[in-house]
Tab-separated table of C-alpha atoms in Angstrom:
chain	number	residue	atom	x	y	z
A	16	UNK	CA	80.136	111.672	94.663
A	17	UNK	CA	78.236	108.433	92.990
A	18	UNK	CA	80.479	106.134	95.003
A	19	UNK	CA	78.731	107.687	98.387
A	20	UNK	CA	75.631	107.966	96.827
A	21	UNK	CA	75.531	111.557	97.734
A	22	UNK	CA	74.395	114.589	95.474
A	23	UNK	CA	75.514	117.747	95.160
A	24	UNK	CA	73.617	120.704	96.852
A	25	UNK	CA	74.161	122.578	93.523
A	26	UNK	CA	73.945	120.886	90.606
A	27	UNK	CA	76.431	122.743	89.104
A	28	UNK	CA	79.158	121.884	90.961
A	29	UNK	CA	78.644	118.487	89.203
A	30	UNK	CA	80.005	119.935	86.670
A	31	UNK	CA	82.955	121.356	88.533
A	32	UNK	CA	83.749	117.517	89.709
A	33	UNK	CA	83.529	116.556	86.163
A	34	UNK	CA	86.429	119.367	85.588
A	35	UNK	CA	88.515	118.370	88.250
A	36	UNK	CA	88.433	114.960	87.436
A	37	UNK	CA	89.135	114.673	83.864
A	38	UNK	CA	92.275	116.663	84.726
A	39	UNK	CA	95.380	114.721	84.361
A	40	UNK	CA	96.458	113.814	87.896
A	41	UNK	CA	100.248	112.940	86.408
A	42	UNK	CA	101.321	116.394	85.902
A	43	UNK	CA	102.941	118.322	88.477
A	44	UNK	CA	101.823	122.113	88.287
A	45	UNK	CA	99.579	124.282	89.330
A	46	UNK	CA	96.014	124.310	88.820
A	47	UNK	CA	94.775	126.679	86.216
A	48	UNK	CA	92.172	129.730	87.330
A	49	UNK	CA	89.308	127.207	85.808
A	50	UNK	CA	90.040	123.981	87.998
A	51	UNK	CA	91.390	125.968	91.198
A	52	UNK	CA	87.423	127.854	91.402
A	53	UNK	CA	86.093	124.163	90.326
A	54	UNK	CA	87.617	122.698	93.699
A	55	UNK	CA	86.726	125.559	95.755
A	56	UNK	CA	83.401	125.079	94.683
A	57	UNK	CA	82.910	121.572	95.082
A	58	UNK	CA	84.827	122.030	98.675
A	59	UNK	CA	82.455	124.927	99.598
A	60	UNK	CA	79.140	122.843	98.731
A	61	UNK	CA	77.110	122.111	101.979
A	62	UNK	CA	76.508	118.690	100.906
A	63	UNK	CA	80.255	117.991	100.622
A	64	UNK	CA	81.020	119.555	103.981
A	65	UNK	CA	78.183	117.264	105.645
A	66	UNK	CA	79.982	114.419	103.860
A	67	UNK	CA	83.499	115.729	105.215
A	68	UNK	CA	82.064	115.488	108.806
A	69	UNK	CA	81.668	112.001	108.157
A	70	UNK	CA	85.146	111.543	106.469
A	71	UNK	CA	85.884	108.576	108.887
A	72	UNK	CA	83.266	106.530	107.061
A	73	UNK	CA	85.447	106.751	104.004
A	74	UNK	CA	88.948	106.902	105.288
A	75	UNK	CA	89.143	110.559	104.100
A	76	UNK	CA	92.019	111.868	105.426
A	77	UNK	CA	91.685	114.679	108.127
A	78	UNK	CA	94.147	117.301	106.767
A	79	UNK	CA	92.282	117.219	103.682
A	80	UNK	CA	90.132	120.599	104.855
A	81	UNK	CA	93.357	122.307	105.255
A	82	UNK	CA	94.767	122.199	102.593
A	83	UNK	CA	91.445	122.859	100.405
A	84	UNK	CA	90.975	125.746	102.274
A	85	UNK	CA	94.037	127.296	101.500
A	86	UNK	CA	94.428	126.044	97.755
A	87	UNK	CA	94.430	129.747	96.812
A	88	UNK	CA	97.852	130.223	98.922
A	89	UNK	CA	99.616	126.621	97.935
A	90	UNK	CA	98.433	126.907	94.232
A	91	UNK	CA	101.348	129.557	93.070
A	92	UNK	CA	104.502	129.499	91.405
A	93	UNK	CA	106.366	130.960	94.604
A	94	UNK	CA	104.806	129.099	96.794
A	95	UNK	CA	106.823	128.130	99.521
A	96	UNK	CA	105.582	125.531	102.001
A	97	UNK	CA	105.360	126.343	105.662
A	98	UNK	CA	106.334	124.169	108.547
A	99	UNK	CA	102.395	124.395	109.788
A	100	UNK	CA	102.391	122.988	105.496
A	101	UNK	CA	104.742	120.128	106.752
A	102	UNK	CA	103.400	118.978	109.606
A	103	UNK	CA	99.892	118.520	107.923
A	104	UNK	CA	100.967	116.887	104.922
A	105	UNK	CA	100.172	113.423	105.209
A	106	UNK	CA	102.760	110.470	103.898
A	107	UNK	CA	102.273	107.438	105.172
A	108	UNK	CA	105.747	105.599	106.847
A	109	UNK	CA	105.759	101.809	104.005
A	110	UNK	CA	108.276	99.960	105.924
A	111	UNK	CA	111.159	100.566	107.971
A	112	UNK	CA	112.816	104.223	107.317
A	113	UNK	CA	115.907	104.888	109.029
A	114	UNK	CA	117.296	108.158	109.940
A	115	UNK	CA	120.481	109.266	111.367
A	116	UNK	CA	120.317	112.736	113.548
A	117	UNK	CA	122.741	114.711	115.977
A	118	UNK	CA	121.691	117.085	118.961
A	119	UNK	CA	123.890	118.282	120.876
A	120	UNK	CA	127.136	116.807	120.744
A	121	UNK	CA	125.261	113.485	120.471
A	122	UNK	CA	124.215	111.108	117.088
A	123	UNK	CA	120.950	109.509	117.216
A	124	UNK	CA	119.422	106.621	115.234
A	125	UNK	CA	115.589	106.840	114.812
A	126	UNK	CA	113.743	103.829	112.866
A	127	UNK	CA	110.482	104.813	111.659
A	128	UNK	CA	108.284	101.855	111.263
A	129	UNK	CA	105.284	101.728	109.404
A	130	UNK	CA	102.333	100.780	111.368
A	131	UNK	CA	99.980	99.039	108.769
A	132	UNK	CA	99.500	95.143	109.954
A	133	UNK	CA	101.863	94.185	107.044
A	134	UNK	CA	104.505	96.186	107.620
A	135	UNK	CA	104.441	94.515	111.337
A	136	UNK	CA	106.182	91.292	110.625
A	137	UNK	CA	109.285	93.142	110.211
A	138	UNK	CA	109.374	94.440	113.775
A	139	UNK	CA	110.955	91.648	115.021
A	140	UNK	CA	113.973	92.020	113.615
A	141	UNK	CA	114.321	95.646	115.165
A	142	UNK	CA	114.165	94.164	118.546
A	143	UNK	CA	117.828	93.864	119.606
A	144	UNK	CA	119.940	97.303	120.968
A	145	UNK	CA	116.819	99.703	121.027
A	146	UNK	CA	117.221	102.505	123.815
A	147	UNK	CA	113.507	103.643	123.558
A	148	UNK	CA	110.093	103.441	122.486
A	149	UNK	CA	108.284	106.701	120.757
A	150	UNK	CA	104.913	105.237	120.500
A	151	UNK	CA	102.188	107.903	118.454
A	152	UNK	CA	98.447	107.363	118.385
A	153	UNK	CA	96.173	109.422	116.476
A	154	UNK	CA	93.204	109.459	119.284
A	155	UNK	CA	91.411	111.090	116.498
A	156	UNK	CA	90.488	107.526	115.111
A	157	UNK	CA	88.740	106.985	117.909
A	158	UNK	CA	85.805	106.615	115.373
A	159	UNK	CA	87.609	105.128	112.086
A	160	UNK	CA	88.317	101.313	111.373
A	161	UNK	CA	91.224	99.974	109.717
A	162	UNK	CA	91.553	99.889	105.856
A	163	UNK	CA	93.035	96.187	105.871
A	164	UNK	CA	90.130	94.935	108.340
A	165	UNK	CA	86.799	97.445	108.417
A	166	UNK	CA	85.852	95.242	111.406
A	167	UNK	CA	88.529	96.586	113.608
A	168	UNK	CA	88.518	99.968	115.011
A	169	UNK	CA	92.000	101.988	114.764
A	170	UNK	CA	91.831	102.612	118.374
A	171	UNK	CA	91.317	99.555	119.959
A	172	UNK	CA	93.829	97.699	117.212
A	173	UNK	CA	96.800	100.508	118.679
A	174	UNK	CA	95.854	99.411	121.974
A	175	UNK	CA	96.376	95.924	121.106
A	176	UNK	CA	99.527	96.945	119.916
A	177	UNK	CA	100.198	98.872	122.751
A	178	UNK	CA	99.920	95.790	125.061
A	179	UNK	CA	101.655	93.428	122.407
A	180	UNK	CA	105.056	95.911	122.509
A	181	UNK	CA	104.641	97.173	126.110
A	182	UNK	CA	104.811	92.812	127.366
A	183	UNK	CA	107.728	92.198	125.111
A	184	UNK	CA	110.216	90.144	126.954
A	185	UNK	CA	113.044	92.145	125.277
A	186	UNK	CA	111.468	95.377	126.083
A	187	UNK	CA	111.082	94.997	129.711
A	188	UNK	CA	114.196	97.420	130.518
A	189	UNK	CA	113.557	99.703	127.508
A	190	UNK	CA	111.658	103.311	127.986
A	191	UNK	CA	108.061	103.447	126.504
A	192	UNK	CA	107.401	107.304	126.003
A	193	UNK	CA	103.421	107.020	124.508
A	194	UNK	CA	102.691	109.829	122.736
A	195	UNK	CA	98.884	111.091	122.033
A	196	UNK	CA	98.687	112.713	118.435
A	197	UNK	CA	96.229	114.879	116.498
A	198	UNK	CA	94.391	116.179	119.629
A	199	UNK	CA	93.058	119.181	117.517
A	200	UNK	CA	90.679	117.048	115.038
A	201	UNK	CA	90.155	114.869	118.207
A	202	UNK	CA	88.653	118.100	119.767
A	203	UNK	CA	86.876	119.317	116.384
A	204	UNK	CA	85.360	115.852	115.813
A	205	UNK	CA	84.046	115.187	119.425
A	206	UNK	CA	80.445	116.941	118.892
A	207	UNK	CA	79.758	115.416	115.874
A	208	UNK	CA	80.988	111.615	116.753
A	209	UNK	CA	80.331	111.289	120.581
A	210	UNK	CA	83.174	109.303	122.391
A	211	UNK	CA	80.798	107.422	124.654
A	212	UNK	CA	79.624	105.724	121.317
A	213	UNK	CA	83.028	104.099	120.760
A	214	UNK	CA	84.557	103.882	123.795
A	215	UNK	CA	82.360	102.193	126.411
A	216	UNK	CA	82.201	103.576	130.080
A	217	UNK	CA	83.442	107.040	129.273
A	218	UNK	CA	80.858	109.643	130.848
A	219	UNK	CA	82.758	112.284	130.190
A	220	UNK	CA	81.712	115.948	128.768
A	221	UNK	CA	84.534	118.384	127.903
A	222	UNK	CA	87.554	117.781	125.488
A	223	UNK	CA	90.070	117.737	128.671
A	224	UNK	CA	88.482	115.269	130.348
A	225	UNK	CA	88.357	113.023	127.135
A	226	UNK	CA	92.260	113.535	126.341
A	227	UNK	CA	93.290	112.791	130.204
A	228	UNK	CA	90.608	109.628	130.250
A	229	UNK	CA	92.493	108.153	126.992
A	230	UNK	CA	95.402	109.235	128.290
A	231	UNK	CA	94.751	106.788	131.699
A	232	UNK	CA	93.606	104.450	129.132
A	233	UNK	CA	96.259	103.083	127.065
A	234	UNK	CA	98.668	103.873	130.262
A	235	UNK	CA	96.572	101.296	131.826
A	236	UNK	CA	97.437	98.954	129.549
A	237	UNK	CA	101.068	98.937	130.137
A	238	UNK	CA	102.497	95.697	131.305
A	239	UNK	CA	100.011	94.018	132.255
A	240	UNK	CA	100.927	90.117	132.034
C-alpha cells in the first residue's frame, strides 16, 4: 500500500501483496489455494479495512468488500454467478449502449449513456423522439469527487446535471423519473463520513431522514429557470 503511504498491520501480509501482485493479471482462471489465502489475508488486515472505510479518498470502488468477502464462493470451477453477483459487479456504461427490450406485448428502446463528462457531448444528439428520462444517482458519493476533476464533488456535479437536463427546452414535455441508487453503502457509510460535512444545512440524524432530505433535494432542483 506504498502509494497510500499506509503499512500493513502484519508485516506479513506484505508478503501476501507481493504474491498477489506479481500474479499475472491477463489470465482468466481461478486463483490457486496460495494467492486466494494471500487476498484474504491482505483483505482481513485491520489496517486495510481502516483504509477501505476511506475508499472514497481513492476512488475504490464500493462493491469491492463484496466480492473479497466471498472470494472463497466465486473462486471455483462451478461457480455460477448470482443475480445479487450481477447487480454488484461494477462496469462502467463508455458511451452510448443501446438496447432493444419487449414487455408485454410492447418493444422498448433504452439508450444507456455513459455519464463521465466526456462521454456528455454526445447527448445532444439523443435529444429528438425520447419518451422518458431514467435518471440514477449513486447518493453514496455524497463524499467522493470526480476522477476527471478532484475539485468537484460527484454529488453536486449530478445535480448540475440534474438541472442542465431537467431545463432542456426539448425536454419540457418529456417524463423525468429520478431514481436514488446505492442507498445500502449510503446507509453503511453515514457514521463514518457525516452528511452534514458535505452537504451544508442538513441537521439530520437517522438514515431515513437523510434519503427523504436528498430525495427533496435534487427534486428541488427540477425546472427551475
Amino acid at each position: 500500500m506504498s502509494h497510500t503511504g499506509t503499512a500493513y498491520s502484519n508485516p506479513e501480509n506484505a508478503r501476501c501483496a507481493g504474491k498477489i501482485m506479481a500474479e499475472d493479471e491477463t489470465q482468466f482462471a481461478c486463483f490457486t489455494a496460495e494467492i486466494s489465502d494471500a487476498i484474504q489475508k491482505v483483505w482481513k488486515d485491520p489496517a486495510v479495512q481502516k483504509l477501505y472505510e476511506r475508499r472514497s479518498e481513492i476512488n475504490l470502488n464500493d462493491s469491492s468488500k463484496y466480492f473479497l468477502e466471498n472470494l472463497s464462493n466465486i473462486n471455483r470451477l462451478d461457480f455460477t454467478p448470482t443475480p445479487r453477483d450481477l447487480i454488484m459487479s461494477y462496469v462502467p456504461t463508455v458511451g452510448v449502449q443501446n438496447v432493444i427490450f419487449s414487455a408485454g406485448n410492447r418493444v422498448f428502446q433504452l439508450f444507456d449513456i455513459g455519464g463521465q463528462r466526456i462521454d456528455r457531448r454526445k447527448w445532444a444528439t439523443m435529444y429528438d423522439g425520447i419518451d422518458a428520462i431514467f435518471f440514477c444517482i449513486a447518493i453514496s458519493e455524497y463524499d467522493q469527487v470526480m476522477v476527471e476533476d478532484p475539485g468537484t464533488n460527484r454529488l453536486q456535479d449530478s445535480l448540475s446535471l440534474l438541472e442542465k437536463i431537467s431545463n432542456e427546452p426539448k425536454f419540457k414535455n418529456t417524463p423525468l423519473l429520478l431514481f436514488l441508487n446505492e442507498i445500502d453503502v449510503f446507509r453503511e457509510k453515514l457514521p463514518l463520513f457525516p452528511l452534514e460535512s458535505h452537504l451544508p444545512g442538513y441537521k439530520g440524524s437517522s438514515n431515513r431522514i437523510a434519503v427523504y432530505l436528498l430525495s427533496d433535494y435534487f427534486t428541488s432542483y427540477q425546472y427551475r429557470s
